[in-house]
mmCIF file of C-alpha atoms and ligand atoms in Angstrom:
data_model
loop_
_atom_site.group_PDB
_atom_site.id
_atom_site.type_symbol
_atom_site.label_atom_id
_atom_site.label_comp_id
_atom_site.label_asym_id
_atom_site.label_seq_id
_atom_site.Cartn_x
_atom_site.Cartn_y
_atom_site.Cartn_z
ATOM 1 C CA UNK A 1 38.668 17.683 27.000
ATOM 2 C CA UNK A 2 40.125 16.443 30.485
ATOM 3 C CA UNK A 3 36.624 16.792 32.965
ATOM 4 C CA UNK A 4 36.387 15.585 36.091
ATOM 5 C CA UNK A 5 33.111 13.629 37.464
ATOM 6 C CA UNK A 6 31.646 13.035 40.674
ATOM 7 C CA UNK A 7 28.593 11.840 41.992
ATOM 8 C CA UNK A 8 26.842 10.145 45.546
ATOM 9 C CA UNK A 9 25.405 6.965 45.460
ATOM 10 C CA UNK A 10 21.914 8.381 43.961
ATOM 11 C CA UNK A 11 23.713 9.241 40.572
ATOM 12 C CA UNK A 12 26.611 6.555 40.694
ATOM 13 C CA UNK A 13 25.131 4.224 37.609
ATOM 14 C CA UNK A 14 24.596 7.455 35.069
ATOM 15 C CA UNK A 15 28.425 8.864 36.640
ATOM 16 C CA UNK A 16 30.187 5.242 35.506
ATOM 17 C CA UNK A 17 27.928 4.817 32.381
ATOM 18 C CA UNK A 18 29.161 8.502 31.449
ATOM 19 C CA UNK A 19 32.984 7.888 32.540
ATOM 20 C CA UNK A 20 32.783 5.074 29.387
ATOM 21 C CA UNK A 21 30.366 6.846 26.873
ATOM 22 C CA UNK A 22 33.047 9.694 27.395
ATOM 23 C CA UNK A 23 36.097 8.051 27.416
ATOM 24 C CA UNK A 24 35.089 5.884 24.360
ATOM 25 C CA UNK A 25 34.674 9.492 22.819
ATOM 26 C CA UNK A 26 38.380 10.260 23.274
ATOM 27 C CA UNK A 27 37.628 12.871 26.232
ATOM 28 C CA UNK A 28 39.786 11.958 29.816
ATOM 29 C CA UNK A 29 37.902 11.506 32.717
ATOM 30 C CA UNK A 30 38.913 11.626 36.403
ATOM 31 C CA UNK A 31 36.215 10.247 38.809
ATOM 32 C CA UNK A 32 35.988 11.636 42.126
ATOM 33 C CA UNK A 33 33.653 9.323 43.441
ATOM 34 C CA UNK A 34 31.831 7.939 44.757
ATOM 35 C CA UNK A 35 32.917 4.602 44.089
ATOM 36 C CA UNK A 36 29.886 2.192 44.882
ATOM 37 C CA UNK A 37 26.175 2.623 45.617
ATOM 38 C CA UNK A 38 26.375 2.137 48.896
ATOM 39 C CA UNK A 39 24.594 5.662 50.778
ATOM 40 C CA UNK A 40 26.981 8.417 51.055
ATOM 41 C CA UNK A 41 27.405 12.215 52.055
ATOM 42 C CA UNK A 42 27.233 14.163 48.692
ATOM 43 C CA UNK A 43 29.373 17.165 49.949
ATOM 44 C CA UNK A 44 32.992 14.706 50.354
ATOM 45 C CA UNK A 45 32.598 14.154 46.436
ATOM 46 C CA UNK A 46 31.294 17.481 45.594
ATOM 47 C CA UNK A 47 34.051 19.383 47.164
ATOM 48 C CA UNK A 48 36.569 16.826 45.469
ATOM 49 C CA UNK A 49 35.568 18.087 42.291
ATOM 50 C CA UNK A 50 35.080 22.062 43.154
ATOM 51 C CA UNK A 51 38.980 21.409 44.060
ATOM 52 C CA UNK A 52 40.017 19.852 40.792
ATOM 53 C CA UNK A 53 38.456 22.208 38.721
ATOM 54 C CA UNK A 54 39.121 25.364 40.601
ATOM 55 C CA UNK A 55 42.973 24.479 40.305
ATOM 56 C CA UNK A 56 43.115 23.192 37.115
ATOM 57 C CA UNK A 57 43.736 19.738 37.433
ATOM 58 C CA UNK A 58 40.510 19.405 34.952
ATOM 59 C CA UNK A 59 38.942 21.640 32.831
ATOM 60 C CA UNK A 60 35.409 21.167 33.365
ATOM 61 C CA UNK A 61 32.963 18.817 35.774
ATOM 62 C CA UNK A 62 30.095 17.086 35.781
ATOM 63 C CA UNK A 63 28.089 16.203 38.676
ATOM 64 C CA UNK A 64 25.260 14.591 39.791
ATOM 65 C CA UNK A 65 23.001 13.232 42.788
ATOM 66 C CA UNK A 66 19.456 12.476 43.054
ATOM 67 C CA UNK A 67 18.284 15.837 42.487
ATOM 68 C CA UNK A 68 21.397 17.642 41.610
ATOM 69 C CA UNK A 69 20.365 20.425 44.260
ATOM 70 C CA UNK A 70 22.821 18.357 47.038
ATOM 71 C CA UNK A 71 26.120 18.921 44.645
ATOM 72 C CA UNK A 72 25.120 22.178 43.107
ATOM 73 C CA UNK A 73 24.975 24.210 46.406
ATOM 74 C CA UNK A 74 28.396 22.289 47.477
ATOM 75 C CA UNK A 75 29.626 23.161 44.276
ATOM 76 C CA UNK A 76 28.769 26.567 43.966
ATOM 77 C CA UNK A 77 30.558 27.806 47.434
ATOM 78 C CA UNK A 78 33.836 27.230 45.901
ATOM 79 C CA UNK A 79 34.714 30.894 44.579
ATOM 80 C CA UNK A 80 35.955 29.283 41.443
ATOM 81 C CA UNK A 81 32.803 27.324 40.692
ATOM 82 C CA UNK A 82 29.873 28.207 38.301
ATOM 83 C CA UNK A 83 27.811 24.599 38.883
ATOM 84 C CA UNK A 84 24.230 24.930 36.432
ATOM 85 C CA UNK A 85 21.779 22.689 36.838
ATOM 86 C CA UNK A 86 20.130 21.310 33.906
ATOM 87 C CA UNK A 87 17.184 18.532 33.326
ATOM 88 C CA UNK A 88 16.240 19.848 29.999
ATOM 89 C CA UNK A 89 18.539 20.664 26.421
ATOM 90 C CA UNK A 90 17.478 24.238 26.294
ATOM 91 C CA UNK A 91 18.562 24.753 29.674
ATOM 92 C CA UNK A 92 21.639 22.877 29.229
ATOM 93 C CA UNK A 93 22.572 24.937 26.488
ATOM 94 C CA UNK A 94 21.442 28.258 28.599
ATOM 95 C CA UNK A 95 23.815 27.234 31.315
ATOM 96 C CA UNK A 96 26.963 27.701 28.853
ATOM 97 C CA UNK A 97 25.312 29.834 26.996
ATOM 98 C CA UNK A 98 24.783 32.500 29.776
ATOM 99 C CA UNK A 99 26.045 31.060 33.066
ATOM 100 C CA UNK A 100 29.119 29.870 31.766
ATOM 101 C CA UNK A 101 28.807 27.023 34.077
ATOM 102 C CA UNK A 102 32.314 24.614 34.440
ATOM 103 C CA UNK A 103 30.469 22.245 36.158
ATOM 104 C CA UNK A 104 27.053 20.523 34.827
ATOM 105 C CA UNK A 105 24.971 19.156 37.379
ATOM 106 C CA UNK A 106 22.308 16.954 36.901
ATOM 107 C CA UNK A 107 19.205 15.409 38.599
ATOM 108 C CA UNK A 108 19.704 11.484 38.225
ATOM 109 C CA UNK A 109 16.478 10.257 39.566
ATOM 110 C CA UNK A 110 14.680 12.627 37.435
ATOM 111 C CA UNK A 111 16.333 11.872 34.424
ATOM 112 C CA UNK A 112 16.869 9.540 31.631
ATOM 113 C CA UNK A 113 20.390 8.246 31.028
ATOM 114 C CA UNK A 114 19.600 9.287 27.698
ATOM 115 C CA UNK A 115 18.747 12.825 28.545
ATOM 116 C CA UNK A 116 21.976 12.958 31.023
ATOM 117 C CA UNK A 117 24.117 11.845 27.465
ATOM 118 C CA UNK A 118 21.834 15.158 25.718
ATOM 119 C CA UNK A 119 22.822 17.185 28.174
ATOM 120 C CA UNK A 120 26.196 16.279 28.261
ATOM 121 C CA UNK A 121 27.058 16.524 24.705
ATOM 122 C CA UNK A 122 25.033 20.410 24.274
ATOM 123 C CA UNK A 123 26.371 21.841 27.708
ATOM 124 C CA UNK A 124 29.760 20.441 25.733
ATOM 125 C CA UNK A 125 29.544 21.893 22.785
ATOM 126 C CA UNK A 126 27.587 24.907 23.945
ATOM 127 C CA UNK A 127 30.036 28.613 23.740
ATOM 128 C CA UNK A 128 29.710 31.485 26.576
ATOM 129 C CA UNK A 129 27.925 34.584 25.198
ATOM 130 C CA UNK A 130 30.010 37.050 26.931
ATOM 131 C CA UNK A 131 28.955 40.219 26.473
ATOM 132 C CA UNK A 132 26.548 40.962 29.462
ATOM 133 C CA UNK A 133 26.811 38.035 30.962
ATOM 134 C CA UNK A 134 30.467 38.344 31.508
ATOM 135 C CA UNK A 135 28.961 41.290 33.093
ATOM 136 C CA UNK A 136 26.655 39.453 35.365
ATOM 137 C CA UNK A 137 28.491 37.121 36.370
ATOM 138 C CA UNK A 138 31.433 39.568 37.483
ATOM 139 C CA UNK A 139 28.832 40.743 40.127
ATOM 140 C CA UNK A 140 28.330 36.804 41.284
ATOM 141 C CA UNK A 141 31.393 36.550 43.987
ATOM 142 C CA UNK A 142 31.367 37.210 47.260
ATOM 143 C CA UNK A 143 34.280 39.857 48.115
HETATM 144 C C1 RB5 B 201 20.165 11.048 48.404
HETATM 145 O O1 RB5 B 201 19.104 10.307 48.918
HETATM 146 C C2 RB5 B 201 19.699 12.430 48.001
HETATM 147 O O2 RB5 B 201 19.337 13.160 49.110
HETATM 148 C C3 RB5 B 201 20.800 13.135 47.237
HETATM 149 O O3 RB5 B 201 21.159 12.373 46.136
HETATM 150 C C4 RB5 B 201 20.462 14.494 46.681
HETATM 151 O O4 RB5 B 201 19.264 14.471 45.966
HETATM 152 C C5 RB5 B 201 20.533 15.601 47.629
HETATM 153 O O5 RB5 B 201 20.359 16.771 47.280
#
């Protein structure tokens, strides 16, 4: 799968330990940044990713900040953008499962590493429902 990944300086060590524990997985990765730790504004990396996804430079995104709440309402005012946060496997798996979500965002500082990897791999190989969800989310945009 080609993602895309982007992060500010709160989830920049789980963002470049997940660029290699995907890549060595065969998956390409495109990092939007940020590129260091140093404090940045979450919305210039958020919207970087929004952009690649929504025009198909990637497939999917993941995302992250300290609480994911930052990137997730970026995220989710691009029209094209269904970004689910998850801290938890069941609710990783809900956020395919009914959201569809095509970008995962998740809570670095109130997560293990381990648990981002978790959530990575079920959101991953989690399928859409369809059905009435398809339904749902029809009703999400803004006209
Ligand atoms: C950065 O300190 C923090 O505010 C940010 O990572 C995020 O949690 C914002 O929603």
């Amino acid at each position: 799968m080609k993602l895309g990944i982007a992060s500010d300086h709160a989830g920049f060590e789980y963002k470049q330990k997940l660029i290699s524990y995907l890549t060595k997985k065969g998956h390409e990765v495109v990092d939007y940044g940020t590129y260091s730790t140093d404090s940045c504004d979450y919305p210039d990396y958020a919207h970087a990713l929004a952009n690649a996804v929504e025009s198909g430079e990637v497939e999917n995104g993941i995302a992250l900040c300290g609480t994911g709440n930052g990137v997730a309402l970026t995220l989710n005012k691009h029209q094209g953008i269904r970004a689910g946060l998850a801290w938890g496997t069941e609710i990783a798996k809900l956020v395919k499962q009914h959201n569809n979500a095509n970008v995962l965002v998740m809570p670095a500082r109130f997560i293990s590493y381990r648990m981002a990897v978790e959530l990575v791999k079920v959101w991953m190989t989690t399928e859409f429902e369809g059905g009435r969800h398809q339904r749902r989310l029809d009703k999400v945009p803004v006209k």
